[in-house]
Amino acid sequence: MMKNRFIYIWASIILTQLLTSCKKDFAAYNQNPDGVSSVKPGLLFSNALVTSSTQDMEPRTNYCHAFMQYGYSQFWSGTTYLLSDNISSRYWNNWYNPIVRNLEFIIPELKNDPSSASTYAAVRIWRVFVFQKLTDFYGDIPYSQAGQAGSLVYTPVYDTQQSIYADMINELRQSIVILNNNSNQLVQGDQFYNGSASGWKKLAASLLLRIGMRLIKVDPTQAAALVQEGVNDGVMSSNADMPVLMHNVNAPNDFNYSLADQHFFLHKTLISHMRATGDPRLNIYGAVYDKGANEGGVVLSTDTTKYVGYSFNAADSLPNTRVTYSVYQPAATPFFEFPYAEVAFLQAEAVLRGFITGDANAFYQAGITANMQSLALLSGNPSIGDAQIAAYLAKNPLSGNTDQQIALINTEFWVSGFMFDADEVWANWRRTGYPALIPNPNTLTGPSNSPGAIPRKMPYPQSEFTYNSVNVNNAIKAYGGLNDFNPAARVWWDK
């Protein structure tokens, strides 16, 4: 069983308030020699980790959940592929400030401190985790000069995604070496592994695996080499290895806020698939509710035969099935930052592509089993028994030719990523094309900024055109010269 890791972060919360005084742009950071510079790096690192899942989740639901047809809310722009700077810019604003800002402050503080080597490595690993999310969301972004307002860099250049990926790979490699050389040294401010360097090494190796698999379209040779490297370094091998943020009322999972006023319906696409496969997760993901959306409404049924999801077809029945409020909305619901199940699915696909040796079916089954078992960690401890898991695996074997098996693996990736990891699922869909989703047909004639196609890159915040206009205008040249959902708006690895 995974160790319970509860958060005691009042000091971190106070620090967040102290460090958010400069609002000129995302990189603004006031270095007060009498205050901020004396803050212990471990506290700032703890704050950065906690903030990663207490920040505004609206972009993840409004766009990523909508794109991946997990659900529907009348408030979501993503259902009809409409541009909304108010929503799309939040990912940028909430990750650069304060998360990137804090990490960029910590790194030079720890660089030359041998007693904090493992913490230095862990901070660099989390920086990769954060920047991969940002660059996969927006493409070319400020990276090498990000968070450097303390050095008077107020208009950071936009690095290409290809160069960002190259640097992230180096960061992970160097961090793994440091952790190997300081394996007995505790990681300060760790919210995931009780300070264990080995836990952070597994996370770094798993990120190498993820990065390698991202490159299958643009550089399959490097993709194979990175996957092999990550696996050889030792990726996560069970749910006990995955980074989970254990929230509480003092630092609630942000879905506590977003679901309170957007208790969304499940999508017909998701319900139909899960019902057809006999998936026991369906009555954990959602339930039939009455018409009330505030405070979760009233559960009328968890009988999945009665579930009706939101449909693109207006002639279909109205939806009655919302995301389960009692499981995902409570403040103490833990947040799965990088589920082990996804590591297993990536390895299953890597075997089929010939990148590594092993049993693709074993990894496929391990991913499904791990995801189903991990749900018991959620609020209310909803559990799926061993017999149910075995029955599901028997009904849904990994079969067919290589392409069909890759489709099955990545469709399971999609099902397993519900709620917490919709942004990663959107990236994985762009990488593989699975699940095979049919875009909202209403966007062909109705209001849409991407008629007939699911968007593949987020536009840049409009504020960048005010405060960093030269650099952002140079950046959009790689995306059709427009800051929207045009067909050329694809990130580098999505060819």
JSON list of C-alpha atoms in Angstrom, two decimals, residues 209 213 220 223-233 235 343-360 363:
[
{"chain": "A", "resi": 209, "resn": "LEU", "atom": "CA", "xyz": [10.47, 7.47, -20.92]},
{"chain": "A", "resi": 213, "resn": "MET", "atom": "CA", "xyz": [7.75, 8.38, -26.51]},
{"chain": "A", "resi": 220, "resn": "PRO", "atom": "CA", "xyz": [12.15, 7.61, -33.78]},
{"chain": "A", "resi": 223, "resn": "ALA", "atom": "CA", "xyz": [12.86, 8.09, -29.12]},
{"chain": "A", "resi": 224, "resn": "ALA", "atom": "CA", "xyz": [14.03, 4.48, -28.90]},
{"chain": "A", "resi": 225, "resn": "ALA", "atom": "CA", "xyz": [17.33, 5.47, -27.26]},
{"chain": "A", "resi": 226, "resn": "LEU", "atom": "CA", "xyz": [15.64, 7.63, -24.61]},
{"chain": "A", "resi": 227, "resn": "VAL", "atom": "CA", "xyz": [13.05, 4.98, -23.82]},
{"chain": "A", "resi": 228, "resn": "GLN", "atom": "CA", "xyz": [15.82, 2.40, -23.35]},
{"chain": "A", "resi": 229, "resn": "GLU", "atom": "CA", "xyz": [17.77, 4.85, -21.19]},
{"chain": "A", "resi": 230, "resn": "GLY", "atom": "CA", "xyz": [14.79, 5.63, -18.98]},
{"chain": "A", "resi": 231, "resn": "VAL", "atom": "CA", "xyz": [13.90, 1.98, -18.48]},
{"chain": "A", "resi": 232, "resn": "ASN", "atom": "CA", "xyz": [17.54, 1.11, -17.73]},
{"chain": "A", "resi": 233, "resn": "ASP", "atom": "CA", "xyz": [17.70, 3.92, -15.15]},
{"chain": "A", "resi": 235, "resn": "VAL", "atom": "CA", "xyz": [11.21, 3.80, -14.07]},
{"chain": "A", "resi": 343, "resn": "VAL", "atom": "CA", "xyz": [4.34, 4.37, -17.33]},
{"chain": "A", "resi": 344, "resn": "ALA", "atom": "CA", "xyz": [3.11, 0.81, -17.85]},
{"chain": "A", "resi": 345, "resn": "PHE", "atom": "CA", "xyz": [1.14, 1.76, -20.97]},
{"chain": "A", "resi": 346, "resn": "LEU", "atom": "CA", "xyz": [4.12, 3.63, -22.44]},
{"chain": "A", "resi": 347, "resn": "GLN", "atom": "CA", "xyz": [6.28, 0.56, -21.92]},
{"chain": "A", "resi": 348, "resn": "ALA", "atom": "CA", "xyz": [3.67, -1.68, -23.52]},
{"chain": "A", "resi": 349, "resn": "GLU", "atom": "CA", "xyz": [3.69, 0.51, -26.62]},
{"chain": "A", "resi": 350, "resn": "ALA", "atom": "CA", "xyz": [7.49, 0.75, -26.56]},
{"chain": "A", "resi": 351, "resn": "VAL", "atom": "CA", "xyz": [7.73, -3.06, -26.68]},
{"chain": "A", "resi": 352, "resn": "LEU", "atom": "CA", "xyz": [5.44, -3.17, -29.72]},
{"chain": "A", "resi": 353, "resn": "ARG", "atom": "CA", "xyz": [7.54, -0.51, -31.45]},
{"chain": "A", "resi": 354, "resn": "GLY", "atom": "CA", "xyz": [10.71, -2.52, -30.77]},
{"chain": "A", "resi": 355, "resn": "PHE", "atom": "CA", "xyz": [12.24, 0.13, -28.52]},
{"chain": "A", "resi": 356, "resn": "ILE", "atom": "CA", "xyz": [12.63, -2.23, -25.56]},
{"chain": "A", "resi": 357, "resn": "THR", "atom": "CA", "xyz": [12.23, -5.92, -24.91]},
{"chain": "A", "resi": 358, "resn": "GLY", "atom": "CA", "xyz": [9.52, -7.34, -22.70]},
{"chain": "A", "resi": 359, "resn": "ASP", "atom": "CA", "xyz": [5.94, -8.52, -22.68]},
{"chain": "A", "resi": 360, "resn": "ALA", "atom": "CA", "xyz": [3.58, -5.87, -24.06]},
{"chain": "A", "resi": 363, "resn": "PHE", "atom": "CA", "xyz": [2.60, -4.05, -19.25]}
]
